[in-house]
CSV table of C-alpha atoms in Angstrom, one decimal:
chain,number,residue,atom,x,y,z
A,1,UNK,CA,-11.0,13.8,16.2
A,2,UNK,CA,-9.5,10.4,15.4
A,3,UNK,CA,-8.1,10.3,11.9
A,4,UNK,CA,-9.3,7.7,9.4
A,5,UNK,CA,-7.3,4.6,9.9
A,6,UNK,CA,-7.5,1.5,7.9
A,7,UNK,CA,-6.2,-2.0,8.7
A,8,UNK,CA,-4.2,-3.8,5.9
A,9,UNK,CA,-4.9,-7.4,5.9
A,10,UNK,CA,-1.2,-8.3,5.6
A,11,UNK,CA,-0.9,-7.2,9.4
A,12,UNK,CA,-3.3,-10.2,10.3
A,13,UNK,CA,-2.5,-12.2,7.0
A,14,UNK,CA,-3.7,-15.6,8.3
A,15,UNK,CA,-7.1,-14.2,9.1
A,16,UNK,CA,-10.0,-14.3,6.8
A,17,UNK,CA,-10.8,-11.0,5.1
A,18,UNK,CA,-14.4,-11.0,6.3
A,19,UNK,CA,-13.1,-11.4,9.8
A,20,UNK,CA,-10.6,-8.6,9.4
A,21,UNK,CA,-13.4,-6.3,8.5
A,22,UNK,CA,-15.5,-7.3,11.5
A,23,UNK,CA,-12.5,-6.7,13.7
A,24,UNK,CA,-11.7,-3.3,12.0
A,25,UNK,CA,-15.4,-2.3,12.6
A,26,UNK,CA,-15.3,-3.2,16.4
A,27,UNK,CA,-12.1,-1.3,17.0
A,28,UNK,CA,-12.9,1.9,15.2
A,29,UNK,CA,-11.0,1.5,12.0
A,30,UNK,CA,-12.5,3.3,9.0
A,31,UNK,CA,-12.2,0.0,7.0
A,32,UNK,CA,-9.6,-2.4,5.7
A,33,UNK,CA,-7.1,-2.9,2.7
A,34,UNK,CA,-7.9,-6.5,1.3
A,35,UNK,CA,-5.0,-8.8,0.3
A,36,UNK,CA,-5.4,-10.2,-3.3
A,37,UNK,CA,-3.4,-13.3,-2.3
A,38,UNK,CA,-6.3,-14.5,-0.2
A,39,UNK,CA,-9.3,-13.5,-2.4
A,40,UNK,CA,-7.7,-14.8,-5.4
A,41,UNK,CA,-7.2,-18.4,-3.8
A,42,UNK,CA,-10.5,-18.6,-2.1
A,43,UNK,CA,-13.7,-17.7,-4.0
A,44,UNK,CA,-15.8,-18.4,-0.8
A,45,UNK,CA,-13.8,-15.8,1.2
A,46,UNK,CA,-14.3,-13.4,-1.6
A,47,UNK,CA,-18.1,-13.9,-1.7
A,48,UNK,CA,-18.1,-13.6,2.3
A,49,UNK,CA,-16.4,-10.3,2.3
A,50,UNK,CA,-18.5,-9.1,-0.7
A,51,UNK,CA,-21.7,-9.8,1.1
A,52,UNK,CA,-20.8,-7.7,4.3
A,53,UNK,CA,-18.6,-4.7,2.7
A,54,UNK,CA,-20.2,-1.4,2.5
A,55,UNK,CA,-19.2,0.8,-0.4
A,56,UNK,CA,-15.4,1.9,-0.1
A,57,UNK,CA,-15.1,0.1,3.3
A,58,UNK,CA,-12.7,-1.9,1.5
A,59,UNK,CA,-10.4,1.0,0.5
A,60,UNK,CA,-7.8,-0.9,-1.6
A,61,UNK,CA,-6.8,-4.2,-3.0
A,62,UNK,CA,-3.0,-4.9,-2.8
A,63,UNK,CA,-2.1,-5.1,-5.7
A,64,UNK,CA,-0.8,-5.6,-9.1
A,65,UNK,CA,2.8,-5.7,-10.1
A,66,UNK,CA,3.9,-3.7,-13.1
A,67,UNK,CA,6.1,-6.4,-14.6
A,68,UNK,CA,8.8,-5.4,-17.1
A,69,UNK,CA,11.0,-7.1,-19.4
A,70,UNK,CA,14.7,-6.9,-18.9
A,71,UNK,CA,15.0,-4.0,-21.2
A,72,UNK,CA,12.4,-2.0,-19.3
A,73,UNK,CA,9.4,-2.7,-21.7
A,74,UNK,CA,6.2,-3.5,-20.0
A,75,UNK,CA,5.1,-7.3,-20.1
A,76,UNK,CA,1.5,-6.7,-21.2
A,77,UNK,CA,0.8,-10.5,-21.1
A,78,UNK,CA,1.5,-10.8,-17.4
A,79,UNK,CA,0.0,-7.5,-16.6
A,80,UNK,CA,-3.2,-8.3,-18.2
A,81,UNK,CA,-3.3,-11.8,-16.7
A,82,UNK,CA,-2.9,-10.2,-13.2
A,83,UNK,CA,-5.0,-7.1,-13.7
A,84,UNK,CA,-8.2,-8.5,-14.9
A,85,UNK,CA,-8.9,-10.8,-11.8
A,86,UNK,CA,-7.9,-8.0,-9.4
A,87,UNK,CA,-10.3,-5.6,-11.0
A,88,UNK,CA,-13.0,-8.1,-10.8
A,89,UNK,CA,-12.3,-8.4,-7.0
A,90,UNK,CA,-12.4,-4.6,-6.7
A,91,UNK,CA,-15.8,-4.4,-8.3
A,92,UNK,CA,-17.1,-7.4,-6.2
A,93,UNK,CA,-16.1,-6.0,-2.8
A,94,UNK,CA,-16.6,-2.2,-3.7
A,95,UNK,CA,-13.0,-1.2,-3.5
A,96,UNK,CA,-12.3,2.2,-5.2
A,97,UNK,CA,-8.5,1.6,-5.4
A,98,UNK,CA,-6.2,-1.1,-6.9
A,99,UNK,CA,-2.7,-0.4,-5.7
A,100,UNK,CA,0.2,-0.9,-8.4
A,101,UNK,CA,3.8,-1.5,-7.6
A,102,UNK,CA,7.0,-1.4,-9.7
A,103,UNK,CA,8.9,-4.7,-10.1
A,104,UNK,CA,11.9,-5.7,-8.1
A,105,UNK,CA,14.1,-6.0,-11.1
A,106,UNK,CA,18.0,-6.0,-10.5
A,107,UNK,CA,19.7,-5.0,-13.7
A,108,UNK,CA,16.9,-3.0,-15.3
A,109,UNK,CA,18.1,0.5,-15.7
A,110,UNK,CA,16.1,3.4,-14.3
A,111,UNK,CA,15.3,5.3,-17.5
A,112,UNK,CA,13.7,2.5,-19.4
A,113,UNK,CA,12.1,1.3,-16.3
A,114,UNK,CA,10.4,4.5,-15.7
A,115,UNK,CA,9.2,4.6,-19.4
A,116,UNK,CA,7.8,1.0,-19.1
A,117,UNK,CA,6.2,1.7,-15.8
A,118,UNK,CA,4.5,4.8,-17.1
A,119,UNK,CA,3.2,2.8,-20.1
A,120,UNK,CA,2.0,0.0,-17.7
A,121,UNK,CA,0.1,2.7,-15.5
A,122,UNK,CA,-1.4,4.1,-18.4
A,123,UNK,CA,-2.6,0.6,-19.6
A,124,UNK,CA,-3.8,-0.3,-16.1
A,125,UNK,CA,-5.6,3.0,-15.7
A,126,UNK,CA,-7.6,2.5,-18.8
A,127,UNK,CA,-8.8,-1.0,-17.7
A,128,UNK,CA,-9.5,0.3,-14.2
A,129,UNK,CA,-11.6,3.1,-15.4
A,130,UNK,CA,-13.9,0.7,-17.3
A,131,UNK,CA,-14.5,-1.1,-13.9
A,132,UNK,CA,-14.9,2.4,-12.0
A,133,UNK,CA,-11.7,1.7,-10.2
A,134,UNK,CA,-8.6,3.9,-9.7
A,135,UNK,CA,-5.0,3.1,-9.7
A,136,UNK,CA,-2.7,4.2,-6.8
A,137,UNK,CA,1.1,3.6,-7.4
A,138,UNK,CA,3.3,2.8,-4.6
A,139,UNK,CA,7.2,3.1,-5.1
A,140,UNK,CA,9.2,0.5,-3.3
A,141,UNK,CA,12.3,1.6,-1.4
A,142,UNK,CA,14.5,-1.6,-2.1
A,143,UNK,CA,17.9,-1.3,-3.8
A,144,UNK,CA,16.9,-3.9,-6.6
A,145,UNK,CA,13.7,-2.0,-7.6
A,146,UNK,CA,14.6,0.5,-10.4
A,147,UNK,CA,11.9,3.0,-9.1
A,148,UNK,CA,13.0,3.2,-5.3
A,149,UNK,CA,12.9,6.8,-4.3
A,150,UNK,CA,10.1,9.5,-3.9
A,151,UNK,CA,11.8,11.5,-6.7
A,152,UNK,CA,11.8,8.7,-9.1
A,153,UNK,CA,8.1,7.8,-8.3
A,154,UNK,CA,7.3,11.6,-8.9
A,155,UNK,CA,9.2,11.4,-12.1
A,156,UNK,CA,7.2,8.2,-13.1
A,157,UNK,CA,3.8,9.6,-12.6
A,158,UNK,CA,4.6,13.3,-13.9
A,159,UNK,CA,2.2,13.7,-16.7
A,160,UNK,CA,0.4,10.6,-16.4
A,161,UNK,CA,-3.1,11.7,-15.5
A,162,UNK,CA,-5.5,9.8,-13.2
A,163,UNK,CA,-2.8,8.0,-11.2
A,164,UNK,CA,-2.7,8.5,-7.5
A,165,UNK,CA,0.1,7.6,-5.1
A,166,UNK,CA,0.6,5.7,-1.8
A,167,UNK,CA,3.6,6.2,0.3
A,168,UNK,CA,4.9,3.5,2.8
A,169,UNK,CA,6.9,4.5,5.7
A,170,UNK,CA,9.2,1.5,5.5
A,171,UNK,CA,10.0,2.1,1.9
A,172,UNK,CA,10.6,5.9,2.4
A,173,UNK,CA,13.0,4.8,5.2
A,174,UNK,CA,14.6,2.2,3.0
A,175,UNK,CA,15.1,4.7,0.2
A,176,UNK,CA,17.1,6.9,2.6
A,177,UNK,CA,14.5,8.9,4.5
A,178,UNK,CA,15.1,12.0,2.1
A,179,UNK,CA,12.8,14.9,2.2
A,180,UNK,CA,9.9,14.4,-0.2
A,181,UNK,CA,10.9,17.5,-2.1
A,182,UNK,CA,8.8,17.7,-5.3
A,183,UNK,CA,7.0,14.5,-4.5
A,184,UNK,CA,3.4,15.5,-5.4
A,185,UNK,CA,1.6,15.1,-1.9
A,186,UNK,CA,-1.5,16.3,-3.4
A,187,UNK,CA,-1.8,13.1,-5.4
A,188,UNK,CA,-1.4,10.8,-2.3
A,189,UNK,CA,-4.5,8.5,-1.8
A,190,UNK,CA,-3.1,6.7,1.3
A,191,UNK,CA,-0.1,6.4,3.6
A,192,UNK,CA,1.0,3.0,5.0
A,193,UNK,CA,2.4,3.6,8.5
A,194,UNK,CA,4.7,1.2,10.0
A,195,UNK,CA,8.2,1.0,11.5
A,196,UNK,CA,11.3,-1.2,11.2
A,197,UNK,CA,14.0,-2.6,13.6
A,198,UNK,CA,17.5,-1.1,13.6
A,199,UNK,CA,18.8,-2.6,10.5
A,200,UNK,CA,20.7,-0.9,7.6
A,201,UNK,CA,18.1,0.6,5.3
A,202,UNK,CA,19.4,-1.4,2.3
A,203,UNK,CA,18.7,-4.7,4.4
A,204,UNK,CA,15.0,-3.9,5.2
A,205,UNK,CA,12.3,-6.2,3.9
A,206,UNK,CA,8.6,-6.0,4.0
A,207,UNK,CA,8.5,-8.8,6.6
A,208,UNK,CA,10.7,-6.8,9.1
A,209,UNK,CA,7.8,-4.0,9.6
A,210,UNK,CA,6.5,-3.5,13.1
A,211,UNK,CA,3.9,-1.2,14.5
A,212,UNK,CA,4.5,2.5,14.5
A,213,UNK,CA,6.8,3.8,17.2
A,214,UNK,CA,8.4,0.4,17.8
A,215,UNK,CA,11.3,0.9,15.5
A,216,UNK,CA,13.8,3.5,14.3
A,217,UNK,CA,11.9,5.3,11.5
A,218,UNK,CA,11.4,9.1,12.1
A,219,UNK,CA,7.7,8.9,11.6
A,220,UNK,CA,6.9,12.4,13.2
A,221,UNK,CA,9.3,14.0,10.5
A,222,UNK,CA,7.5,12.1,7.6
A,223,UNK,CA,4.0,12.9,9.1
A,224,UNK,CA,4.9,16.6,9.5
A,225,UNK,CA,6.1,16.8,6.0
A,226,UNK,CA,3.0,15.2,4.7
A,227,UNK,CA,0.7,17.5,6.6
A,228,UNK,CA,2.8,20.5,5.6
A,229,UNK,CA,2.2,19.6,2.0
A,230,UNK,CA,-1.4,19.4,2.6
A,231,UNK,CA,-2.0,15.8,3.1
A,232,UNK,CA,-5.2,15.1,5.1
A,233,UNK,CA,-6.2,11.7,3.7
A,234,UNK,CA,-6.4,8.3,5.4
A,235,UNK,CA,-3.7,6.3,7.1
A,236,UNK,CA,-3.3,2.5,7.0
A,237,UNK,CA,-1.6,0.1,9.4
A,238,UNK,CA,0.5,-2.2,7.1
A,239,UNK,CA,2.9,-4.8,8.4
A,240,UNK,CA,3.8,-8.1,6.8
A,241,UNK,CA,5.5,-9.6,9.9
A,242,UNK,CA,4.8,-13.2,10.5
A,243,UNK,CA,5.4,-12.7,14.2
A,244,UNK,CA,1.9,-11.2,14.4
A,245,UNK,CA,0.2,-13.9,12.4
A,246,UNK,CA,0.2,-16.4,15.1
A,247,UNK,CA,-1.3,-14.1,17.7
A,248,UNK,CA,-5.0,-13.4,18.2
A,249,UNK,CA,-5.9,-11.1,15.2
A,250,UNK,CA,-8.1,-8.8,17.3
A,251,UNK,CA,-5.4,-8.3,20.0
A,252,UNK,CA,-2.9,-7.5,17.2
A,253,UNK,CA,-5.3,-5.1,15.5
A,254,UNK,CA,-6.1,-3.3,18.8
A,255,UNK,CA,-2.4,-2.7,19.5
A,256,UNK,CA,-1.7,-1.6,16.0
A,257,UNK,CA,-4.7,0.9,16.1
A,258,UNK,CA,-3.5,2.4,19.5
A,259,UNK,CA,0.0,2.7,18.2
A,260,UNK,CA,-1.1,4.3,14.8
A,261,UNK,CA,-3.6,6.6,16.4
A,262,UNK,CA,-1.4,7.6,19.2
A,263,UNK,CA,1.4,8.6,16.9
A,264,UNK,CA,-0.8,10.8,14.4
A,265,UNK,CA,-2.4,12.5,17.4
A,266,UNK,CA,1.0,13.2,19.0
A,267,UNK,CA,2.3,14.9,15.8
A,268,UNK,CA,0.7,18.4,15.9
A,269,UNK,CA,-1.2,19.2,12.6
A,270,UNK,CA,-0.1,22.0,10.5
A,271,UNK,CA,-2.3,25.1,10.6
């Protein structure tokens, strides 16, 4: 049985969201992840996708940044300014999840960043719950992000009820490809599958991401560890690579689906 695979709009970023969903349906994706950048800037595009999307067919909206001050305190003004319109979009398109990411904040120390991010997640959770939306937290593996490993992400959400998690293969790789260890796999809502070229992990950026199996990430190891921990949820093809954006979006989505499904199917399920 083919696993549930979603198409992240960043993979075909120049394509209108409603067209991304139409392509996803045609090719056998379970749905899409929508990009806030597109829907915040074009009300007609937002209305178009809202008219055709079935409930939860837009699985998630990427995303809201949990902005911190330099001392690690949450910047409530910016968070509220960014949160409100994104939650409205989630309600309009029927998305159950709004993704949240920590800031890229060089110089902010880890301990206060964790405390500030926990506060920001709790604040976002309360506002999201009023809109019947859930928050899923995705750590970033970049060196200039104070929460940049699975262990730090786990520490951040420990004891913060109602927050789910997202893990991205490229961020896992950039953080050192360490075993997930005590990372609470049972709280993962979604896994972003992608790959990266042979660059030092510390130099990887989101725009480097390529299709699964076309780079150097040991994706089989990651998938095996997730499954061993009980993960049976959805997967999402997410790149942010401009080289795909000038190609035919249906062709790109077809290649990406084949690469993602083929990789997942090749990795033997646990049990």
